[in-house]
Coordinates of C-alpha atoms and ligand atoms in Angstrom, one line a residue:
M9 CA -0.7 52.0 8.8
R10 CA -3.2 51.7 6.0
Y11 CA -0.4 50.7 3.6
I12 CA 0.7 47.6 5.6
P13 CA -1.8 45.1 3.9
T14 CA -0.5 46.3 0.4
L15 CA 3.1 45.9 1.6
L16 CA 2.4 42.4 2.9
L17 CA 0.7 41.4 -0.4
L18 CA 3.7 42.6 -2.4
V19 CA 6.1 40.6 -0.1
A20 CA 4.0 37.5 -0.7
V21 CA 3.9 38.0 -4.5
F22 CA 7.7 38.5 -4.5
F23 CA 8.4 35.2 -2.6
S24 CA 5.9 33.1 -4.7
C25 CA 7.4 34.3 -8.0
K26 CA 11.0 33.5 -6.7
N27 CA 9.9 29.9 -5.9
E28 CA 8.3 29.4 -9.4
S29 CA 11.3 30.5 -11.4
R30 CA 13.7 28.4 -9.3
P31 CA 14.9 25.5 -11.4
S32 CA 14.0 22.4 -9.8
K33 CA 16.3 19.2 -10.0
E34 CA 13.2 17.2 -10.9
D35 CA 12.3 19.4 -13.9
P36 CA 14.0 18.1 -17.0
A37 CA 13.1 21.4 -18.7
M38 CA 16.2 22.8 -17.0
F39 CA 18.3 20.4 -19.1
R40 CA 17.5 22.6 -22.1
E41 CA 19.7 25.4 -20.6
K42 CA 23.4 25.1 -21.0
P43 CA 24.8 24.1 -17.7
A44 CA 27.9 25.4 -16.1
A45 CA 31.1 23.3 -16.5
S46 CA 31.3 20.6 -13.8
T47 CA 34.2 19.2 -11.8
I48 CA 32.3 16.0 -11.2
S49 CA 33.9 12.9 -13.0
E50 CA 31.5 10.1 -11.9
P51 CA 28.1 10.2 -13.6
L52 CA 25.2 11.2 -11.3
Q53 CA 21.9 9.4 -11.4
L54 CA 19.5 11.3 -13.6
P55 CA 16.2 12.3 -11.8
K56 CA 13.3 10.2 -12.8
T57 CA 11.3 11.7 -15.6
G58 CA 8.3 10.6 -13.6
A59 CA 8.8 13.6 -11.4
G60 CA 8.6 16.0 -14.3
N61 CA 5.5 17.9 -15.7
F62 CA 4.0 15.5 -18.3
E63 CA 3.0 18.1 -20.8
S64 CA 6.5 19.6 -20.9
L65 CA 8.0 16.1 -21.2
V66 CA 5.9 15.4 -24.2
A67 CA 6.6 18.7 -25.7
D68 CA 10.3 18.0 -25.2
F69 CA 10.4 14.5 -26.6
E70 CA 8.3 15.5 -29.7
D71 CA 10.0 18.8 -30.4
K72 CA 9.5 19.6 -34.0
D73 CA 13.3 20.4 -34.4
R74 CA 14.3 17.1 -32.8
G75 CA 14.5 15.3 -36.3
I76 CA 17.4 17.6 -37.3
W77 CA 19.7 16.3 -34.7
Q78 CA 18.1 12.9 -33.9
K79 CA 17.9 11.6 -37.5
P80 CA 15.6 8.8 -36.5
E81 CA 15.4 7.0 -39.8
L82 CA 19.2 6.9 -40.1
V83 CA 19.4 5.6 -36.6
I84 CA 16.9 2.9 -37.2
S85 CA 18.8 1.8 -40.3
F86 CA 21.6 0.6 -38.0
L87 CA 19.4 -2.4 -37.2
G88 CA 19.2 -3.6 -40.7
D89 CA 16.1 -5.3 -42.1
L90 CA 13.4 -5.6 -39.5
K91 CA 10.7 -7.3 -41.5
D92 CA 10.7 -10.5 -39.5
K93 CA 11.9 -9.1 -36.3
T94 CA 10.4 -8.1 -32.9
V95 CA 11.8 -4.9 -31.6
A96 CA 11.6 -3.7 -28.0
D97 CA 11.9 0.1 -27.4
I98 CA 13.0 0.4 -23.8
G99 CA 12.1 3.9 -22.3
A100 CA 9.7 4.4 -25.2
G101 CA 8.3 7.8 -23.8
T102 CA 6.0 9.2 -26.4
G103 CA 6.9 6.6 -28.9
Y104 CA 9.2 8.9 -30.9
F105 CA 11.1 5.7 -32.1
T106 CA 8.3 3.2 -31.5
F107 CA 5.9 4.6 -34.0
R108 CA 8.7 5.0 -36.6
L109 CA 9.7 1.3 -36.0
V110 CA 6.2 -0.1 -36.4
P111 CA 5.9 0.1 -40.2
K112 CA 9.3 -1.6 -40.6
A113 CA 9.1 -4.4 -38.1
K114 CA 7.0 -7.5 -37.4
R115 CA 6.2 -6.4 -33.9
V116 CA 7.2 -3.6 -31.7
I117 CA 7.0 -3.6 -27.9
A118 CA 7.0 -0.1 -26.3
I119 CA 8.4 -0.5 -22.8
D120 CA 8.2 2.2 -20.1
I121 CA 8.1 2.4 -16.3
D122 CA 5.9 5.5 -16.3
P123 CA 2.2 4.7 -16.7
R124 CA 1.5 8.2 -18.0
F125 CA 3.6 7.3 -21.1
I126 CA 2.0 3.9 -21.4
N127 CA -1.5 5.7 -21.5
F128 CA -0.1 8.2 -24.0
L129 CA 1.2 5.5 -26.3
D130 CA -2.1 3.6 -26.1
S131 CA -4.0 6.7 -26.9
V132 CA -1.9 7.7 -30.0
K133 CA -1.8 4.2 -31.3
V134 CA -5.1 4.8 -33.2
R135 CA -3.2 7.2 -35.4
L136 CA -1.4 4.3 -36.8
P137 CA -2.7 2.9 -40.2
E138 CA -5.0 0.1 -39.3
V139 CA -2.8 -2.6 -41.0
Y140 CA 0.0 -1.7 -38.5
R141 CA -2.0 -1.6 -35.1
D142 CA -1.6 -5.3 -34.3
R143 CA 2.2 -4.9 -34.5
F144 CA 2.2 -2.5 -31.6
E145 CA 2.1 -3.5 -28.0
S146 CA 2.8 -1.3 -24.8
R147 CA 4.2 -2.8 -21.7
L148 CA 4.4 -1.2 -18.3
A149 CA 7.8 -2.5 -16.9
K150 CA 9.7 -2.2 -13.7
F151 CA 12.6 0.1 -13.2
D152 CA 15.0 -3.0 -12.8
D153 CA 13.3 -5.3 -15.3
P154 CA 12.0 -4.6 -18.9
L155 CA 9.7 -7.6 -18.4
L156 CA 10.7 -9.3 -21.6
K157 CA 10.1 -13.1 -21.9
P158 CA 13.2 -15.1 -22.5
G159 CA 14.5 -14.5 -26.0
E160 CA 11.4 -12.4 -26.9
A161 CA 13.2 -9.5 -28.5
D162 CA 15.3 -9.8 -31.7
N163 CA 16.3 -6.2 -31.3
V164 CA 16.2 -3.7 -28.5
V165 CA 16.6 0.0 -28.7
I166 CA 17.4 2.3 -25.7
V167 CA 17.4 5.8 -26.8
N168 CA 18.1 8.7 -24.4
T169 CA 17.2 6.4 -21.5
Y170 CA 20.4 4.5 -20.6
A171 CA 21.4 7.0 -18.0
Y172 CA 18.1 6.8 -16.2
I173 CA 18.6 3.1 -15.5
E174 CA 19.9 2.4 -12.0
N175 CA 22.2 -0.6 -11.4
R176 CA 22.8 -1.1 -15.0
A177 CA 25.1 -4.1 -14.5
Q178 CA 22.1 -6.1 -13.0
Y179 CA 19.7 -4.6 -15.5
L180 CA 21.8 -5.7 -18.5
K181 CA 22.0 -9.2 -17.1
V182 CA 18.1 -9.4 -17.0
L183 CA 17.9 -7.7 -20.5
Y184 CA 20.3 -10.2 -21.9
Q185 CA 17.9 -13.0 -21.1
G186 CA 15.1 -11.2 -23.0
I187 CA 17.1 -10.9 -26.3
A188 CA 17.3 -13.8 -28.8
P189 CA 20.7 -15.3 -29.5
G190 CA 22.2 -13.3 -32.3
G191 CA 19.9 -10.4 -31.4
Q192 CA 21.1 -6.7 -31.3
L193 CA 21.0 -3.9 -28.7
L194 CA 21.1 -0.4 -30.0
I195 CA 22.0 2.3 -27.4
I196 CA 22.0 5.9 -28.3
D197 CA 22.8 8.7 -25.8
F198 CA 24.4 12.1 -25.3
K199 CA 28.1 12.8 -25.9
K200 CA 29.8 14.8 -23.1
N201 CA 30.7 18.5 -23.9
N202 CA 27.9 20.9 -22.7
L203 CA 25.6 20.5 -25.7
P204 CA 22.6 22.6 -26.4
V205 CA 20.3 19.5 -25.9
G206 CA 20.3 16.7 -23.3
P207 CA 21.2 16.6 -19.6
P208 CA 24.2 18.3 -18.0
D209 CA 27.4 16.5 -18.5
E210 CA 27.6 15.1 -14.9
Y211 CA 24.5 13.0 -15.6
K212 CA 25.7 11.4 -18.8
V213 CA 27.2 8.0 -19.2
S214 CA 30.3 8.1 -21.4
L215 CA 30.6 5.9 -24.5
A216 CA 33.5 4.1 -23.0
Q217 CA 31.5 3.3 -19.9
V218 CA 28.6 2.0 -22.0
E219 CA 30.9 -0.2 -23.9
H220 CA 32.5 -1.6 -20.8
E221 CA 29.1 -2.3 -19.2
L222 CA 27.9 -4.1 -22.4
T223 CA 31.0 -6.3 -22.7
T224 CA 30.8 -7.2 -18.9
A225 CA 27.1 -8.3 -19.5
G226 CA 28.3 -10.7 -22.2
F227 CA 27.4 -8.5 -25.4
K228 CA 29.8 -8.2 -28.2
I229 CA 30.2 -4.6 -29.6
S230 CA 29.5 -4.7 -33.3
K231 CA 29.6 -1.0 -34.2
V232 CA 30.4 2.3 -32.6
D233 CA 29.6 5.6 -34.3
K234 CA 30.5 9.1 -32.9
D235 CA 30.0 11.0 -36.1
V236 CA 26.6 10.4 -37.7
L237 CA 24.8 12.4 -34.9
D238 CA 26.3 15.7 -33.8
Y239 CA 25.2 15.3 -30.1
Q240 CA 25.0 11.6 -29.6
Y241 CA 27.0 8.4 -29.8
I242 CA 25.5 5.1 -31.3
I243 CA 26.5 1.8 -30.1
L244 CA 25.3 -1.4 -31.6
A245 CA 25.9 -4.7 -29.5
T246 CA 25.1 -8.3 -30.3
K247 CA 24.2 -11.2 -28.0
P248 CA 26.4 -14.0 -29.3
V249 CA 25.0 -17.2 -30.6
K250 CA 26.4 -19.8 -28.3
Ligands
SAM324 C1 14.3 10.9 -21.9 S1 13.0 9.8 -22.1 C2 13.4 9.1 -23.7 C3 12.1 8.7 -24.4 C4 12.3 8.1 -25.8 N1 13.2 7.0 -25.9 C5 12.8 9.2 -26.8 O1 14.0 9.1 -27.2 O2 12.0 10.1 -27.1 C6 13.3 8.5 -21.0 C7 12.2 7.5 -20.8 O3 12.7 6.4 -20.2 C8 11.7 6.0 -19.2 N2 12.4 5.1 -18.3 C9 13.3 5.7 -17.2 N3 13.9 4.7 -16.5 C10 13.4 3.6 -17.1 C11 13.6 2.2 -16.9 N4 14.4 1.6 -15.9 N5 13.0 1.2 -17.7 C12 12.3 1.6 -18.7 N6 12.0 2.9 -19.0 C13 12.5 3.8 -18.2 C14 11.1 7.2 -18.8 O4 9.8 7.0 -18.1 C15 11.0 8.0 -20.1 O5 9.9 7.7 -20.7

């Protein structure tokens, strides 16, 4: 009888450990694991990053090895000369791209729907050399509207975020209004094929689907690249000058 409390304690510890180690759908950390092959052909909606642990999201986005596969400077060069341009970074997260764009552009608007990232961006802004600080602006947007003023952005980048956007047809219509005529939209996201980084295949939006959604929204595809980045495709689209 005197062993019963110890036994109950061991059973309680066993079940609490089991729950902690169970991968949760809301935890993007699970995306670092190689998922099993899927039979689903339609992309699923990615769980909102807002549900994930903030520290692990920051660590993930700012991973020191990310530069090897993300090649941010090369990616940014797709936009050409940014000296006189306003660039909106939609789904800016920790500002991995935002803060690399600031020294090159006239103005950079870091847009996100998660207030934790807006606070993070504002707090790390002080690390920018003083001459650049006025070029940076953060903007808390809505999940269905980036809250750009008409024609406000000359260029828009959406990196590793496109698949999080729900009802993309409607979103692209709204975004189109926020881009100046002749302006560019750069979308970078993960290729299918069970890669060591990025979400499982069933959550990814295929290159063909992005192209289709962009042209339906009125953009012209100016460049498609599947080779520069090992794990990602790059699409550059333009808003035609009427
Ligand atoms: C995977 S992170 C990518 C962050 C950053 N672009 C990068 O490459 O490091 C996706 C980001 O998009 C944001 N996000 C998700 N849905 C969004 C939406 N509808 N509009 C704007 N941002 C969104 C999330 O809060 C998160 O910061």
